[in-house]
């Protein structure tokens, strides 16, 4: 029954049958949480509690709690925002763009990657709201009729575009993710009894798996993928325009949109790898998330990492070639200045040099190397945003305004808040929702599963 | 009018056998009520004679609504309701409105299509534990359901036909009509 392609390596190993897929994935939803899960969850909730205290203080007392000064008005807040939004991009890329490209290996990882997208965007939004200073007035960013004589938001401003881009991105990703979950909830519903049957029955929206329903489901998936593909590219493009449309040397660059999108995919894939390499071990999903998946993602990382590297070099070249003294100074200061050279070279090492190791097949296929490099890439991408934001601002046009940014405990605490939130949500997702898209994996079992060992 | 409907259900273990069974049944003149599968089987909708879904058209119309709303919003507020002189730029700089227009197009197309899908498929979180002919069809079984009253063949003939096409089980179910 099962066919192994002579050309392509199998996507699902271990000779799994369709029923095995249901068993292996539903098991984690149905069993009691493991000790490891409880430990990880406790740690996440403690981090979340400490972070919530810091975030509450920031909200209550204002952003003076951060290390900002009048020269450096954006630092960790916007760095963290861009970092989290970037991480979110991998989920949509995997589920939408790889669906349009008919890349079947996406099926094992798209569910978790999309969940990661949604949680990452929530984390990103927390910084946007906090950095407004008066978060309870966040609705002022919306074009609502108001008491100021209908003074509307300025639709020329990239910050307003960002409000639309991020909220659309969040909504569409959430809907896409949920529609994909519906058939799997129905599978769990049919196996469950009592309260769990009622709960998963409600979550499954009464899905019955009829041919008509599947036909519509496929039509919806394809159109949502078609919508999400330009959407995901637009989101980081617009985020980059927050900087590129300004006149700050170091920000004012036409290269920003493609450079940011490549960086977003780069960091997103790294985060997917970090999470999936842990998830496959904890939930014993080694047959579904295989070394082949890891290698495919590593190839995307080496591609996008190289694009990012070329963007760094182009920026430097253009700074010289443009003959704009401010631009040249900003870049020389970034790399060789006394204040931030360490941030710049951390970025260069982590983002440009380290992913080049993935040209070697042994490194691409080594779990230890991949795990290590995926974390290195995310550290590097955090530094990239910090370098762009803080170093460009630190040397103002007037030397008397030059300043240095040092984070306070609240900068760190608010960052920890997002880690606590992200991992709390991800662990809840991993426990109560099927972490692998069962229906989609079942659909490829016949064509892409390894034969059972005949012993 | 009978108060209940008699269904006969062919249970299959493999999607290719199911596809062959559908075409065999169709060519024998059997009217198939519906097929149930654990995952989308490509070509099954064609084999059953379903027309392609009109949902993409709904998505396009919702998207168009989004485009129009966004243009009305941006041009209306910035150009007419409260024109602002921003660095001497035009009041209605259309290129600046592309991002918001694009995002609202995508947002309305996606939400509108998904809402349409949920409504026409009667998918909602409350009020119904859906009727399942066989719960295993969400796991690894493929079902073909035939309404006995709408077919000329009797139960024995249909059972034999199912067996010939490779069904692993043939069950019958009487469903009370609402």
XYZ file of C-alpha atoms in Angstrom:
633
model
C 0.000 0.000 0.000
C 2.713 2.447 0.883
C 4.903 3.747 -1.880
C 8.404 5.044 -1.303
C 9.669 7.459 -3.913
C 13.048 6.488 -5.322
C 14.005 10.159 -5.627
C 12.711 11.939 -2.562
C 13.407 10.868 0.994
C 10.252 9.994 2.950
C 8.623 12.800 4.941
C 7.168 10.506 7.576
C 9.378 7.711 8.849
C 8.650 4.614 10.898
C 6.102 3.031 8.547
C 3.178 4.988 9.975
C -0.374 4.207 8.924
C -3.174 6.757 8.801
C -4.467 5.459 12.114
C -1.011 5.765 13.697
C -1.077 9.473 12.883
C -4.310 9.891 14.853
C -2.877 7.872 17.735
C 0.498 9.595 17.898
C -0.826 13.138 17.762
C -3.999 12.750 19.814
C -2.124 10.937 22.568
C -0.555 14.166 23.849
C -3.900 15.897 23.968
C -5.541 12.999 25.805
C -2.866 11.964 28.298
C -2.085 13.732 31.550
C 0.664 16.332 31.167
C 4.167 14.998 31.657
C 6.470 16.147 34.450
C 8.637 17.921 31.912
C 5.630 19.866 30.632
C 4.571 20.847 34.157
C 8.078 22.042 34.971
C 8.335 24.075 31.781
C 4.859 25.503 32.292
C 5.614 26.512 35.894
C 8.790 28.249 34.805
C 6.942 30.099 32.030
C 4.180 31.228 34.365
C 6.708 32.481 36.940
C 8.483 34.446 34.194
C 5.127 35.750 33.024
C 4.207 36.874 36.551
C 7.480 38.735 37.046
C 7.161 40.233 33.566
C 3.575 41.269 34.228
C 4.716 43.153 37.332
C 7.324 44.998 35.246
C 4.857 45.701 32.446
C 2.243 46.913 34.904
C 4.782 49.270 36.437
C 5.674 50.532 32.956
C 2.011 51.136 32.198
C 1.322 52.723 35.583
C 4.370 54.946 35.936
C 5.096 55.528 32.250
C 7.930 54.752 29.892
C 10.315 56.812 32.001
C 10.893 53.454 33.674
C 12.815 52.429 30.576
C 16.338 53.558 29.834
C 15.220 55.916 27.065
C 16.524 59.472 26.912
C 15.668 62.415 24.696
C 18.145 61.337 22.020
C 17.334 57.635 22.015
C 13.545 57.544 21.992
C 13.255 54.051 20.616
C 15.438 51.244 21.923
C 14.538 47.884 23.416
C 10.806 48.419 22.960
C 10.900 48.731 19.184
C 13.814 46.287 18.908
C 11.732 43.664 20.686
C 8.660 44.553 18.661
C 10.430 44.095 15.325
C 12.146 40.956 16.616
C 8.886 39.289 17.602
C 7.035 40.322 14.461
C 9.912 38.955 12.413
C 9.781 35.637 14.248
C 6.108 35.461 13.452
C 6.753 35.508 9.713
C 7.940 31.916 9.460
C 4.571 30.471 10.394
C 2.720 32.175 7.568
C 5.543 31.507 5.169
C 5.419 27.795 5.941
C 1.648 27.495 5.851
C 0.867 29.847 2.963
C 3.834 30.229 0.628
C 4.910 26.605 0.914
C 1.293 25.556 0.317
C 1.235 27.549 -2.923
C 4.590 26.003 -3.875
C 3.178 22.540 -3.057
C 5.961 21.782 -0.595
C 4.632 18.746 1.202
C 7.171 18.849 4.008
C 5.313 21.802 5.456
C 2.488 19.559 6.697
C 4.281 18.299 9.805
C 5.375 21.688 11.028
C 2.813 24.212 9.787
C 0.446 23.910 12.762
C 3.090 24.662 15.382
C 4.720 27.325 13.220
C 1.412 29.127 12.784
C 0.744 28.946 16.516
C 4.172 30.461 17.019
C 3.236 33.257 14.589
C 0.121 34.146 16.496
C 1.819 34.147 19.896
C 4.793 36.111 18.548
C 2.489 38.798 17.135
C 0.744 39.068 20.533
C 4.170 39.572 22.153
C 5.089 42.170 19.537
C 1.830 44.015 20.107
C 2.555 44.285 23.834
C 5.572 46.490 23.057
C 3.663 48.642 20.592
C 0.965 49.267 23.173
C 3.444 49.846 25.998
C 5.622 52.254 24.014
C 2.605 54.484 23.397
C 3.124 55.636 26.980
C -0.583 55.820 27.702
C -1.739 52.365 26.627
C -5.345 53.041 27.573
C -5.446 55.522 24.693
C -4.239 52.931 22.178
C -7.526 53.212 20.326
C -6.465 56.675 19.196
C -4.450 54.899 16.512
C -7.702 53.806 14.893
C -9.651 56.007 12.476
C -12.605 56.504 14.816
C -14.940 59.495 14.798
C -13.960 61.461 17.866
C -14.536 64.528 19.984
C -11.777 66.585 18.350
C -13.851 67.692 15.391
C -13.205 64.479 13.531
C -9.446 64.852 13.477
C -8.574 61.580 11.795
C -5.430 59.524 11.922
C -2.803 60.439 9.349
C -2.961 57.855 6.592
C 0.359 59.133 5.246
C 2.121 57.762 8.297
C 3.791 54.333 8.258
C 2.910 54.015 11.932
C -0.772 54.036 10.967
C -0.056 51.568 8.162
C 1.549 49.394 10.804
C -1.635 49.404 12.905
C -3.544 48.067 9.904
C -0.821 45.653 8.825
C -0.220 44.050 12.220
C -3.895 43.770 13.134
C -4.797 42.309 9.729
C -1.876 39.931 9.939
C -2.905 38.755 13.390
C -6.559 38.294 12.420
C -5.913 36.465 9.158
C -3.250 34.216 10.719
C -5.588 33.346 13.575
C -8.434 32.492 11.205
C -6.178 30.455 8.901
C -4.803 28.538 11.881
C -8.221 27.866 13.336
C -9.772 26.658 10.079
C -6.914 24.168 9.820
C -7.566 23.002 13.367
C -11.274 22.291 12.871
C -10.983 18.803 11.251
C -8.393 17.744 13.829
C -10.643 18.854 16.676
C -13.334 16.648 15.131
C -10.919 13.691 15.227
C -10.270 14.301 18.911
C -13.990 14.816 19.566
C -14.814 11.382 18.124
C -12.280 9.773 20.466
C -13.340 11.704 23.575
C -16.116 11.298 26.115
C -17.790 13.515 28.708
C -16.661 17.090 29.219
C -13.829 16.731 26.757
C -16.272 15.627 24.069
C -18.383 18.724 24.680
C -15.327 20.986 24.664
C -13.747 19.544 21.528
C -17.219 19.294 19.984
C -17.612 23.039 20.383
C -14.073 23.676 19.098
C -14.669 21.422 16.073
C -17.711 23.550 15.099
C -19.609 20.371 14.236
C -17.222 19.229 11.501
C -18.303 15.944 9.878
C -15.654 15.457 7.179
C -18.080 15.162 4.262
C -16.715 15.451 0.747
C -18.619 18.713 0.274
C -17.156 20.176 3.463
C -13.649 19.146 2.408
C -14.152 20.717 -0.998
C -15.064 24.028 0.610
C -12.300 23.646 3.173
C -9.744 23.248 0.397
C -11.115 26.263 -1.454
C -10.888 28.336 1.737
C -7.343 27.128 2.479
C -6.136 27.970 -0.992
C -7.631 31.464 -1.015
C -6.390 32.162 2.525
C -2.926 31.032 1.444
C -3.179 33.317 -1.571
C -4.204 36.222 0.678
C -1.582 35.494 3.329
C 1.331 35.342 0.915
C 1.326 39.020 -0.093
C 0.146 39.861 3.417
C 3.202 38.372 5.115
C 5.470 40.212 2.691
C 3.563 43.452 3.244
C 3.748 43.280 7.027
C 7.504 43.425 7.387
C 7.715 45.783 4.444
C 5.516 48.186 6.357
C 7.456 47.596 9.584
C 10.626 48.513 7.681
C 8.921 51.663 6.389
C 8.550 52.838 9.994
C 12.267 53.422 9.640
C 12.856 53.838 5.916
C 10.446 56.741 5.422
C 12.149 58.758 8.163
C 15.162 60.997 7.515
C 17.435 59.485 10.172
C 20.803 58.430 8.700
C 21.006 54.659 9.033
C 17.245 54.302 8.659
C 16.551 56.199 5.472
C 17.255 53.376 3.009
C 15.313 52.010 0.069
C 16.810 48.567 0.651
C 14.902 48.142 3.904
C 11.728 46.336 2.766
C 13.336 43.271 1.099
C 16.119 43.299 3.666
C 13.629 43.228 6.561
C 11.462 40.557 4.948
C 14.479 38.290 4.404
C 15.593 38.938 7.991
C 12.123 38.127 9.273
C 12.016 34.779 7.482
C 15.573 34.098 8.633
C 14.782 34.643 12.309
C 11.364 33.004 12.045
C 12.763 29.780 10.654
C 15.412 29.794 13.358
C 12.717 30.089 16.030
C 10.628 27.343 14.398
C 13.693 25.098 14.492
C 14.399 25.882 18.137
C 10.818 25.069 19.108
C 10.358 22.052 16.858
C 13.608 20.395 17.872
C 12.405 20.551 21.479
C 8.817 19.574 20.656
C 9.776 16.504 18.612
C 11.794 15.121 21.504
C 9.332 15.988 24.277
C 6.320 14.638 22.353
C 8.252 11.834 20.632
C 7.386 13.090 17.158
C 10.704 12.066 15.594
C 8.862 10.177 12.849
C 6.903 13.259 11.807
C 9.454 16.008 12.231
C 12.479 14.409 10.685
C 16.011 15.378 9.785
C 14.656 16.040 6.269
C 12.404 18.774 7.645
C 15.303 20.237 9.572
C 17.508 20.203 6.500
C 14.866 21.918 4.361
C 14.507 24.669 6.936
C 18.276 25.020 7.219
C 18.441 25.585 3.474
C 15.949 28.449 3.839
C 18.079 29.817 6.685
C 21.279 29.798 4.665
C 19.477 31.503 1.767
C 17.822 34.236 3.807
C 20.920 34.610 5.999
C 22.967 35.283 2.884
C 20.411 37.826 1.629
C 20.669 39.584 4.988
C 24.469 39.495 4.736
C 24.387 41.069 1.277
C 21.996 43.730 2.600
C 24.468 44.652 5.386
C 27.271 45.006 2.861
C 25.078 46.974 0.426
C 24.159 49.417 3.172
C 27.813 50.006 3.889
C 28.631 50.390 0.210
C 25.770 52.814 -0.389
C 26.764 54.846 2.669
C 30.135 55.434 1.010
C 28.863 55.664 -2.562
C 26.134 58.195 -1.726
C 28.685 60.753 -0.481
C 26.290 61.710 2.287
C 28.588 62.465 5.226
C 25.934 61.720 7.862
C 25.153 58.352 6.330
C 28.844 57.427 6.089
C 29.487 58.554 9.641
C 26.571 56.503 10.975
C 27.878 53.338 9.402
C 31.500 53.834 10.384
C 30.338 54.625 13.912
C 28.169 51.518 13.963
C 31.020 49.207 13.099
C 34.047 50.926 14.603
C 32.708 53.517 17.067
C 33.468 53.169 20.767
C 29.873 52.759 21.895
C 28.271 50.016 19.855
C 30.969 48.103 17.939
C 30.201 45.031 20.071
C 26.561 45.032 18.998
C 27.496 45.406 15.337
C 30.046 42.608 15.357
C 27.737 40.327 17.354
C 25.188 40.883 14.608
C 27.712 40.211 11.832
C 29.030 37.049 13.494
C 25.646 35.581 14.369
C 23.770 36.483 11.184
C 26.304 36.501 8.392
C 29.090 34.135 9.376
C 27.395 31.458 11.482
C 24.603 30.426 9.059
C 27.218 29.861 6.332
C 28.050 26.661 8.213
C 24.806 25.286 6.767
C 26.504 24.936 3.389
C 27.944 21.733 4.868
C 25.528 18.832 4.685
C 26.752 17.339 7.960
C 25.985 20.584 9.787
C 22.559 20.912 8.135
C 21.674 17.402 9.209
C 23.122 17.623 12.714
C 20.487 18.234 15.360
C 22.979 19.645 17.855
C 24.464 22.112 15.354
C 21.058 23.176 14.095
C 19.751 23.770 17.602
C 22.802 25.804 18.533
C 22.790 27.854 15.326
C 19.046 28.491 15.519
C 19.580 30.205 18.871
C 22.652 32.052 17.592
C 20.611 33.371 14.641
C 17.890 34.683 16.921
C 20.433 36.430 19.128
C 21.956 37.905 15.982
C 18.608 39.108 14.692
C 17.875 40.814 17.987
C 21.197 42.620 17.695
C 20.387 43.581 14.094
C 17.308 45.485 15.180
C 19.117 46.998 18.154
C 21.996 48.108 15.925
C 19.670 49.705 13.390
C 17.538 51.454 15.997
C 19.838 52.446 18.837
C 23.116 53.181 17.055
C 21.419 55.332 14.429
C 19.675 57.392 17.081
C 22.564 57.601 19.532
C 24.582 60.042 17.409
C 22.157 62.884 16.830
C 22.827 65.668 14.327
C 24.104 67.903 17.155
C 27.061 66.368 19.023
C 25.864 67.870 22.310
C 22.847 65.551 22.065
C 24.861 62.389 21.610
C 23.810 59.759 24.097
C 24.172 56.146 25.104
C 21.394 53.701 25.912
C 21.515 51.457 28.954
C 18.552 49.208 29.661
C 16.888 49.367 33.060
C 15.389 46.458 34.976
C 12.057 47.352 33.391
C 13.419 47.068 29.849
C 14.607 43.603 30.764
C 11.425 42.783 32.691
C 9.155 43.753 29.819
C 11.226 41.588 27.487
C 10.915 38.720 29.980
C 7.160 39.316 30.019
C 6.978 38.438 26.339
C 9.077 35.305 26.841
C 6.813 34.216 29.681
C 3.718 34.946 27.616
C 5.049 33.246 24.504
C 6.093 30.036 26.222
C 2.975 29.889 28.409
C 0.785 30.143 25.320
C 2.927 27.739 23.333
C 2.912 25.120 26.101
C -0.865 25.416 26.498
C -1.207 25.006 22.738
C 1.099 21.980 22.732
C -0.886 20.331 25.506
C -4.468 20.964 24.448
C -4.278 21.298 20.667
C -2.936 18.767 18.164
C 0.616 20.019 17.476
C 0.795 18.414 14.043
C -1.881 18.868 11.391
C -3.258 15.324 11.402
C -5.509 15.669 8.346
C -2.741 17.081 6.164
C -0.171 14.537 7.296
C -2.647 11.728 6.636
C -3.086 13.041 3.107
C 0.627 12.598 2.358
C 1.105 9.297 4.206
C 0.579 7.225 1.117
C 2.933 9.107 -1.134
C 5.591 10.189 1.327
C 5.785 7.666 4.130
C 8.628 5.247 4.630
C 7.850 1.570 4.225
C 7.521 -0.400 7.407
C 10.647 -2.361 8.180
C 9.999 -5.934 7.186
C 11.563 -7.853 10.009
C -43.672 10.253 4.149
C -41.529 7.980 6.184
C -40.260 9.233 9.499
C -36.856 7.659 9.108
C -34.330 7.187 6.338
C -32.459 3.982 5.653
C -28.820 4.450 4.807
C -26.315 1.899 3.682
C -22.703 2.706 4.414
C -19.662 1.297 2.662
C -16.506 1.508 4.736
C -13.183 1.661 2.877
C -9.609 1.519 4.121
C -7.871 3.294 1.279
C -8.533 6.487 -0.652
C -7.703 4.969 -4.054
C -10.125 2.083 -3.498
C -12.696 4.690 -2.466
C -12.164 6.656 -5.674
C -12.545 3.520 -7.785
C -15.645 2.560 -5.815
C -17.203 5.975 -6.418
C -16.757 5.686 -10.181
C -17.989 2.068 -10.228
C -21.086 2.999 -8.232
C -21.698 6.031 -10.421
C -21.468 3.965 -13.595
C -23.882 1.413 -12.109
C -26.363 4.226 -11.732
C -26.234 4.403 -7.936
C -27.038 7.749 -6.349
C -24.472 8.502 -3.662
C -25.718 10.582 -0.744
C -22.305 11.716 0.480
C -18.764 10.492 1.101
C -16.883 11.052 4.357
C -13.097 11.047 4.572
C -10.525 11.773 7.289
C -8.600 14.115 5.011
C -9.256 15.918 1.718
C -9.088 13.392 -1.113
C -8.219 15.176 -4.340
C -10.647 14.586 -7.160
C -13.342 13.139 -4.922
C -15.571 16.178 -5.414
C -15.298 15.810 -9.206
C -15.977 12.079 -8.991
C -19.091 12.726 -6.937
C -20.174 15.318 -9.480
C -19.950 18.358 -7.192
C -19.617 21.703 -8.869
C -16.533 23.710 -7.908
C -17.087 25.861 -4.854
C -18.112 29.468 -5.393
C -16.251 30.547 -2.251
C -13.378 32.184 -4.197
C -15.972 34.416 -5.873
C -17.317 35.372 -2.451
C -13.756 36.124 -1.366
C -13.252 38.368 -4.397
C -16.450 40.289 -3.716
C -15.576 40.762 -0.049
C -12.093 41.851 -1.079
C -13.535 44.368 -3.504
C -15.750 45.696 -0.709
C -12.607 46.081 1.409
C -10.813 47.999 -1.335
C -13.740 50.353 -1.821
C -14.231 50.913 1.928
C -10.532 51.599 2.412
C -10.410 54.101 -0.445
C -13.544 55.828 0.842
C -12.048 55.950 4.337
C -8.627 57.282 3.365
C -9.721 59.674 0.627
C -12.791 60.774 2.592
C -10.967 61.570 5.817
C -7.716 62.959 4.391
C -9.107 64.646 1.302
C -12.492 65.976 2.288
C -13.401 65.757 5.963
C -10.222 67.262 7.416
C -7.545 67.967 4.786
C -4.158 68.398 6.427
C -1.220 70.238 4.919
C 1.671 67.859 5.580
C 4.860 69.385 4.204
C 2.971 70.784 1.239
C 2.170 67.341 -0.081
C -1.073 66.625 -1.920
C -4.132 66.040 0.236
C -4.877 62.773 -1.536
C -1.532 61.080 -2.220
C -2.824 57.767 -3.528
C 0.478 55.858 -3.231
C 0.427 56.546 0.525
C -2.985 54.931 0.768
C -1.905 51.677 -0.889
C -0.799 49.925 2.341
C -4.060 50.553 4.209
C -6.136 49.733 1.113
C -4.217 46.516 0.590
C -4.540 45.422 4.224
C -8.282 46.102 4.354
C -8.774 44.228 1.077
C -7.031 41.170 2.489
C -8.805 41.468 5.832
C -12.315 41.638 4.374
C -11.629 38.983 1.724
C -10.355 36.529 4.357
C -12.913 37.204 7.058
C -15.796 37.402 4.607
C -14.911 34.158 2.902
C -14.385 32.291 6.162
C -17.680 33.613 7.536
C -19.461 32.513 4.345
C -17.814 29.094 4.592
C -18.906 28.659 8.222
C -22.470 29.747 7.495
C -23.082 27.668 4.362
C -21.449 24.604 5.936
C -23.439 25.141 9.138
C -20.273 25.133 11.221
C -20.862 26.700 14.608
C -19.563 26.015 18.100
C -22.934 25.668 19.815
C -26.084 23.646 19.619
C -25.169 20.474 17.829
C -23.156 17.337 18.242
C -22.947 16.582 14.542
C -24.515 13.420 13.238
C -21.751 11.000 12.283
C -22.475 7.913 10.213
C -19.299 6.362 11.557
C -16.936 8.154 13.942
C -13.980 6.310 12.469
C -14.248 8.476 9.357
C -12.295 11.153 11.252
C -9.571 8.619 11.971
C -8.672 6.361 9.047
C -11.878 5.091 7.402
C -13.493 6.345 4.211
C -17.265 6.140 3.936
C -19.692 6.127 1.053
C -23.236 6.724 2.234
C -26.228 5.746 0.073
C -29.853 6.612 0.764
C -31.775 3.362 0.115
C -35.055 5.124 -0.647
C -33.551 7.167 -3.437
C -32.100 4.183 -5.253
C -33.678 1.463 -7.319
C -31.319 -1.238 -6.117
C -32.206 -3.033 -2.917
C -30.024 -3.460 0.115
C -28.604 -6.855 -0.876
C -27.597 -5.698 -4.342
C -25.932 -2.567 -2.958
C -24.129 -4.581 -0.296
C -22.781 -6.922 -2.956
C -21.738 -3.998 -5.120
C -19.916 -2.429 -2.172
C -18.141 -5.711 -1.465
C -17.115 -5.999 -5.119
C -15.604 -2.516 -5.109
C -13.439 -3.383 -2.119
C -15.340 -2.137 0.915
C -13.982 -3.639 4.123
C -17.381 -3.412 5.848
C -20.912 -2.616 4.788
C -23.185 -1.259 7.503
C -26.688 0.081 7.524
C -28.092 2.838 9.650
C -31.620 4.096 10.203
C -31.766 7.789 10.891
C -34.795 9.490 12.434
C -35.781 12.512 10.394
C -36.135 15.788 12.180
